[in-house]
Amino acid sequence: SCPAGFQCKGGDHTKQACPGGTHAELEGSVSCDVCSPGKFSVDDAVSGIQLCTGCPPGEYQDASNSTSCHTVISGYEVNSGRTDQIPCPAGFYGEGGSNVCTICDVDAFSNASALAGCSACPNGWSTKNRQGHVSCPLRLWNLPAGQSLHPACPGAGWIVPSIHPSHGDPRF
């Protein structure tokens, strides 16, 4: 019988190793199966046979019959099947070779998809202790030392302008 990891073709059933990008997991295989997208073949160090294995974290493979995977580029993450890279949404960023996108920290933002990092809020603007913002919508009050806020002001030292700081705010 033909051992796992080999194909046995023809009348004499001479065993042949499966080529890169393929595998034969079962005994008695007459042909090798192609590794599917999201996987690649490697030589097993002990047996010397080809095995299909999933791409490692931070890598993907979009084609069949592969012997390696691609590293995810900055601004992207790997999809669940490791068959493609997808852009990080606004409010998140992706480091090259990362498996998942990372949410922007407090007082930082990313206003587009597929960014490799987040930008710090401009001086005097904030995300009010929230992560994952696409802008810095809140402006801090600049009060002289010892002065307190009027109780009617919303949210202890914060006001909520209706526009992004880069466009200016006519109330200030």
PDB file of C-alpha atoms in Angstrom:
ATOM      1  CA  SER A   1       0.000   0.000   0.000  1.00  0.00           C
ATOM      2  CA  CYS A   2       1.105   3.559  -0.646  1.00  0.00           C
ATOM      3  CA  PRO A   3       2.040   5.415   2.575  1.00  0.00           C
ATOM      4  CA  ALA A   4       0.502   8.764   3.547  1.00  0.00           C
ATOM      5  CA  GLY A   5       2.389  11.686   2.042  1.00  0.00           C
ATOM      6  CA  PHE A   6       3.058   9.930  -1.238  1.00  0.00           C
ATOM      7  CA  GLN A   7       1.196   9.203  -4.436  1.00  0.00           C
ATOM      8  CA  CYS A   8       1.349   5.793  -6.061  1.00  0.00           C
ATOM      9  CA  LYS A   9       0.545   5.911  -9.759  1.00  0.00           C
ATOM     10  CA  GLY A  10       0.582   3.338 -12.491  1.00  0.00           C
ATOM     11  CA  GLY A  11       0.514  -0.448 -12.456  1.00  0.00           C
ATOM     12  CA  ASP A  12       3.626  -0.871 -10.297  1.00  0.00           C
ATOM     13  CA  HIS A  13       2.386   1.621  -7.672  1.00  0.00           C
ATOM     14  CA  THR A  14       5.843   3.142  -7.251  1.00  0.00           C
ATOM     15  CA  LYS A  15       5.614   5.764  -4.542  1.00  0.00           C
ATOM     16  CA  GLN A  16       6.416   9.351  -5.470  1.00  0.00           C
ATOM     17  CA  ALA A  17       6.663  12.271  -3.028  1.00  0.00           C
ATOM     18  CA  CYS A  18       3.999  14.918  -3.467  1.00  0.00           C
ATOM     19  CA  PRO A  19       5.368  18.145  -4.987  1.00  0.00           C
ATOM     20  CA  GLY A  20       5.307  21.477  -3.117  1.00  0.00           C
ATOM     21  CA  GLY A  21       1.840  22.991  -2.768  1.00  0.00           C
ATOM     22  CA  THR A  22       0.198  19.554  -2.553  1.00  0.00           C
ATOM     23  CA  HIS A  23      -0.264  16.755  -0.030  1.00  0.00           C
ATOM     24  CA  ALA A  24      -1.594  13.200   0.355  1.00  0.00           C
ATOM     25  CA  GLU A  25      -2.848  12.689   3.886  1.00  0.00           C
ATOM     26  CA  LEU A  26      -4.293   9.192   3.402  1.00  0.00           C
ATOM     27  CA  GLU A  27      -2.600   5.866   2.767  1.00  0.00           C
ATOM     28  CA  GLY A  28      -3.189   4.456  -0.693  1.00  0.00           C
ATOM     29  CA  SER A  29      -3.437   7.826  -2.490  1.00  0.00           C
ATOM     30  CA  VAL A  30      -3.042   7.612  -6.263  1.00  0.00           C
ATOM     31  CA  SER A  31      -2.654  11.382  -6.563  1.00  0.00           C
ATOM     32  CA  CYS A  32      -1.760  14.377  -4.432  1.00  0.00           C
ATOM     33  CA  ASP A  33      -4.337  16.966  -3.379  1.00  0.00           C
ATOM     34  CA  VAL A  34      -3.721  20.699  -3.836  1.00  0.00           C
ATOM     35  CA  CYS A  35      -3.380  22.798  -0.682  1.00  0.00           C
ATOM     36  CA  SER A  36      -6.357  25.160  -0.520  1.00  0.00           C
ATOM     37  CA  PRO A  37      -6.190  28.970  -0.071  1.00  0.00           C
ATOM     38  CA  GLY A  38      -5.242  29.917   3.491  1.00  0.00           C
ATOM     39  CA  LYS A  39      -2.790  27.004   3.578  1.00  0.00           C
ATOM     40  CA  PHE A  40       0.620  26.110   2.192  1.00  0.00           C
ATOM     41  CA  SER A  41       2.726  22.963   2.052  1.00  0.00           C
ATOM     42  CA  VAL A  42       5.890  22.375   3.991  1.00  0.00           C
ATOM     43  CA  ASP A  43       8.276  19.435   4.237  1.00  0.00           C
ATOM     44  CA  ASP A  44       7.714  17.616   7.507  1.00  0.00           C
ATOM     45  CA  ALA A  45      11.140  17.558   9.188  1.00  0.00           C
ATOM     46  CA  VAL A  46      10.712  14.021  10.505  1.00  0.00           C
ATOM     47  CA  SER A  47       9.091  12.191   7.593  1.00  0.00           C
ATOM     48  CA  GLY A  48      10.207  14.381   4.683  1.00  0.00           C
ATOM     49  CA  ILE A  49       6.681  14.413   3.234  1.00  0.00           C
ATOM     50  CA  GLN A  50       4.602  17.433   2.202  1.00  0.00           C
ATOM     51  CA  LEU A  51       1.942  18.559   4.685  1.00  0.00           C
ATOM     52  CA  CYS A  52      -0.617  21.343   4.168  1.00  0.00           C
ATOM     53  CA  THR A  53      -0.767  23.689   7.108  1.00  0.00           C
ATOM     54  CA  GLY A  54      -2.589  26.939   7.825  1.00  0.00           C
ATOM     55  CA  CYS A  55      -0.778  30.217   7.334  1.00  0.00           C
ATOM     56  CA  PRO A  56       0.797  31.508  10.562  1.00  0.00           C
ATOM     57  CA  PRO A  57      -0.582  34.588  12.375  1.00  0.00           C
ATOM     58  CA  GLY A  58      -0.084  37.788  10.389  1.00  0.00           C
ATOM     59  CA  GLU A  59       0.110  35.940   7.064  1.00  0.00           C
ATOM     60  CA  TYR A  60      -2.375  34.850   4.370  1.00  0.00           C
ATOM     61  CA  GLN A  61      -2.485  32.896   1.121  1.00  0.00           C
ATOM     62  CA  ASP A  62      -5.088  33.706  -1.531  1.00  0.00           C
ATOM     63  CA  ALA A  63      -4.105  30.977  -4.015  1.00  0.00           C
ATOM     64  CA  SER A  64      -4.183  27.177  -4.075  1.00  0.00           C
ATOM     65  CA  ASN A  65      -1.108  25.013  -4.599  1.00  0.00           C
ATOM     66  CA  SER A  66       1.200  27.280  -2.571  1.00  0.00           C
ATOM     67  CA  THR A  67       4.457  26.672  -0.753  1.00  0.00           C
ATOM     68  CA  SER A  68       4.428  29.884   1.317  1.00  0.00           C
ATOM     69  CA  CYS A  69       2.174  32.638   2.658  1.00  0.00           C
ATOM     70  CA  HIS A  70       2.252  36.436   2.246  1.00  0.00           C
ATOM     71  CA  THR A  71       2.877  38.821   5.148  1.00  0.00           C
ATOM     72  CA  VAL A  72       0.023  41.250   5.820  1.00  0.00           C
ATOM     73  CA  ILE A  73       0.961  44.840   4.925  1.00  0.00           C
ATOM     74  CA  SER A  74       0.524  47.823   7.251  1.00  0.00           C
ATOM     75  CA  GLY A  75      -3.066  49.065   7.550  1.00  0.00           C
ATOM     76  CA  TYR A  76      -4.568  45.601   7.029  1.00  0.00           C
ATOM     77  CA  GLU A  77      -5.531  42.485   8.974  1.00  0.00           C
ATOM     78  CA  VAL A  78      -6.011  38.833   8.002  1.00  0.00           C
ATOM     79  CA  ASN A  79      -9.542  37.529   7.341  1.00  0.00           C
ATOM     80  CA  SER A  80     -10.795  34.551   9.353  1.00  0.00           C
ATOM     81  CA  GLY A  81      -9.834  31.941   6.726  1.00  0.00           C
ATOM     82  CA  ARG A  82      -6.388  33.505   6.245  1.00  0.00           C
ATOM     83  CA  THR A  83      -7.173  33.721   2.532  1.00  0.00           C
ATOM     84  CA  ASP A  84      -6.893  37.497   2.175  1.00  0.00           C
ATOM     85  CA  GLN A  85      -5.924  40.725   3.889  1.00  0.00           C
ATOM     86  CA  ILE A  86      -8.657  43.273   4.573  1.00  0.00           C
ATOM     87  CA  PRO A  87      -8.279  46.979   5.385  1.00  0.00           C
ATOM     88  CA  CYS A  88      -8.542  48.158   8.969  1.00  0.00           C
ATOM     89  CA  PRO A  89     -11.621  50.381   9.398  1.00  0.00           C
ATOM     90  CA  ALA A  90     -11.449  54.030  10.450  1.00  0.00           C
ATOM     91  CA  GLY A  91     -10.804  54.240  14.210  1.00  0.00           C
ATOM     92  CA  PHE A  92      -8.325  51.346  13.965  1.00  0.00           C
ATOM     93  CA  TYR A  93      -4.842  50.767  12.539  1.00  0.00           C
ATOM     94  CA  GLY A  94      -2.808  47.778  11.396  1.00  0.00           C
ATOM     95  CA  GLU A  95       0.862  47.073  11.879  1.00  0.00           C
ATOM     96  CA  GLY A  96       2.542  45.078   9.138  1.00  0.00           C
ATOM     97  CA  GLY A  97       2.447  41.355   9.854  1.00  0.00           C
ATOM     98  CA  SER A  98      -0.398  41.759  12.330  1.00  0.00           C
ATOM     99  CA  ASN A  99      -3.274  39.307  12.531  1.00  0.00           C
ATOM    100  CA  VAL A 100      -5.859  41.872  13.701  1.00  0.00           C
ATOM    101  CA  CYS A 101      -6.402  45.621  13.595  1.00  0.00           C
ATOM    102  CA  THR A 102      -5.790  47.591  16.785  1.00  0.00           C
ATOM    103  CA  ILE A 103      -8.200  50.213  18.107  1.00  0.00           C
ATOM    104  CA  CYS A 104      -6.854  53.776  18.337  1.00  0.00           C
ATOM    105  CA  ASP A 105      -5.937  54.862  21.849  1.00  0.00           C
ATOM    106  CA  VAL A 106      -7.675  57.582  23.851  1.00  0.00           C
ATOM    107  CA  ASP A 107      -6.964  61.033  22.356  1.00  0.00           C
ATOM    108  CA  ALA A 108      -5.888  59.546  19.018  1.00  0.00           C
ATOM    109  CA  PHE A 109      -7.854  58.921  15.830  1.00  0.00           C
ATOM    110  CA  SER A 110      -7.728  57.472  12.321  1.00  0.00           C
ATOM    111  CA  ASN A 111     -10.140  59.044   9.859  1.00  0.00           C
ATOM    112  CA  ALA A 112      -9.741  56.577   6.969  1.00  0.00           C
ATOM    113  CA  SER A 113      -9.435  52.856   6.421  1.00  0.00           C
ATOM    114  CA  ALA A 114      -6.145  50.995   5.803  1.00  0.00           C
ATOM    115  CA  LEU A 115      -3.971  53.260   7.977  1.00  0.00           C
ATOM    116  CA  ALA A 116      -0.752  52.062   9.595  1.00  0.00           C
ATOM    117  CA  GLY A 117      -1.200  54.249  12.686  1.00  0.00           C
ATOM    118  CA  CYS A 118      -3.392  56.728  14.502  1.00  0.00           C
ATOM    119  CA  SER A 119      -2.854  60.481  14.769  1.00  0.00           C
ATOM    120  CA  ALA A 120      -2.790  62.355  18.054  1.00  0.00           C
ATOM    121  CA  CYS A 121      -5.653  64.764  18.648  1.00  0.00           C
ATOM    122  CA  PRO A 122      -4.696  68.408  18.040  1.00  0.00           C
ATOM    123  CA  ASN A 123      -3.765  70.397  21.154  1.00  0.00           C
ATOM    124  CA  GLY A 124      -6.906  71.203  23.134  1.00  0.00           C
ATOM    125  CA  TRP A 125      -9.040  68.496  21.475  1.00  0.00           C
ATOM    126  CA  SER A 126      -9.891  65.079  22.872  1.00  0.00           C
ATOM    127  CA  THR A 127     -11.857  61.861  22.439  1.00  0.00           C
ATOM    128  CA  LYS A 128     -13.043  62.212  26.079  1.00  0.00           C
ATOM    129  CA  ASN A 129     -11.472  58.978  27.310  1.00  0.00           C
ATOM    130  CA  ARG A 130     -12.887  56.865  24.484  1.00  0.00           C
ATOM    131  CA  GLN A 131     -10.996  54.671  22.023  1.00  0.00           C
ATOM    132  CA  GLY A 132     -11.564  54.072  18.313  1.00  0.00           C
ATOM    133  CA  HIS A 133     -12.442  57.581  17.166  1.00  0.00           C
ATOM    134  CA  VAL A 134     -12.366  58.820  13.580  1.00  0.00           C
ATOM    135  CA  SER A 135     -11.894  62.436  14.741  1.00  0.00           C
ATOM    136  CA  CYS A 136     -11.346  64.428  17.954  1.00  0.00           C
ATOM    137  CA  PRO A 137     -14.846  65.864  18.441  1.00  0.00           C
ATOM    138  CA  LEU A 138     -14.503  67.354  21.924  1.00  0.00           C
ATOM    139  CA  ARG A 139     -12.768  70.586  22.869  1.00  0.00           C
ATOM    140  CA  LEU A 140     -11.410  71.144  26.362  1.00  0.00           C
ATOM    141  CA  TRP A 141     -12.287  74.301  28.261  1.00  0.00           C
ATOM    142  CA  ASN A 142      -9.263  76.433  28.954  1.00  0.00           C
ATOM    143  CA  LEU A 143     -10.052  77.803  32.410  1.00  0.00           C
ATOM    144  CA  PRO A 144      -7.713  79.977  34.443  1.00  0.00           C
ATOM    145  CA  ALA A 145      -6.328  78.305  37.577  1.00  0.00           C
ATOM    146  CA  GLY A 146      -8.819  78.255  40.439  1.00  0.00           C
ATOM    147  CA  GLN A 147     -11.867  78.983  38.235  1.00  0.00           C
ATOM    148  CA  SER A 148     -14.653  76.382  38.208  1.00  0.00           C
ATOM    149  CA  LEU A 149     -17.157  75.424  35.545  1.00  0.00           C
ATOM    150  CA  HIS A 150     -20.745  76.594  35.598  1.00  0.00           C
ATOM    151  CA  PRO A 151     -23.033  73.678  36.627  1.00  0.00           C
ATOM    152  CA  ALA A 152     -25.000  74.044  33.388  1.00  0.00           C
ATOM    153  CA  CYS A 153     -21.971  73.180  31.255  1.00  0.00           C
ATOM    154  CA  PRO A 154     -22.178  69.652  29.856  1.00  0.00           C
ATOM    155  CA  GLY A 155     -19.734  67.056  31.101  1.00  0.00           C
ATOM    156  CA  ALA A 156     -17.292  68.705  33.520  1.00  0.00           C
ATOM    157  CA  GLY A 157     -14.986  70.721  31.317  1.00  0.00           C
ATOM    158  CA  TRP A 158     -16.095  69.541  27.906  1.00  0.00           C
ATOM    159  CA  ILE A 159     -18.117  71.118  25.154  1.00  0.00           C
ATOM    160  CA  VAL A 160     -19.288  69.354  22.032  1.00  0.00           C
ATOM    161  CA  PRO A 161     -18.752  71.328  18.826  1.00  0.00           C
ATOM    162  CA  SER A 162     -20.567  70.138  15.740  1.00  0.00           C
ATOM    163  CA  ILE A 163     -17.543  70.209  13.439  1.00  0.00           C
ATOM    164  CA  HIS A 164     -14.055  68.724  13.294  1.00  0.00           C
ATOM    165  CA  PRO A 165     -11.245  70.900  14.745  1.00  0.00           C
ATOM    166  CA  SER A 166      -9.398  71.024  11.436  1.00  0.00           C
ATOM    167  CA  HIS A 167     -12.271  73.051   9.977  1.00  0.00           C
ATOM    168  CA  GLY A 168     -12.291  75.644  12.746  1.00  0.00           C
ATOM    169  CA  ASP A 169     -15.103  76.428  15.136  1.00  0.00           C
ATOM    170  CA  PRO A 170     -16.747  79.872  14.909  1.00  0.00           C
ATOM    171  CA  ARG A 171     -17.774  79.760  18.602  1.00  0.00           C
ATOM    172  CA  PHE A 172     -14.149  80.131  19.741  1.00  0.00           C
TER     173      PHE A 172
END
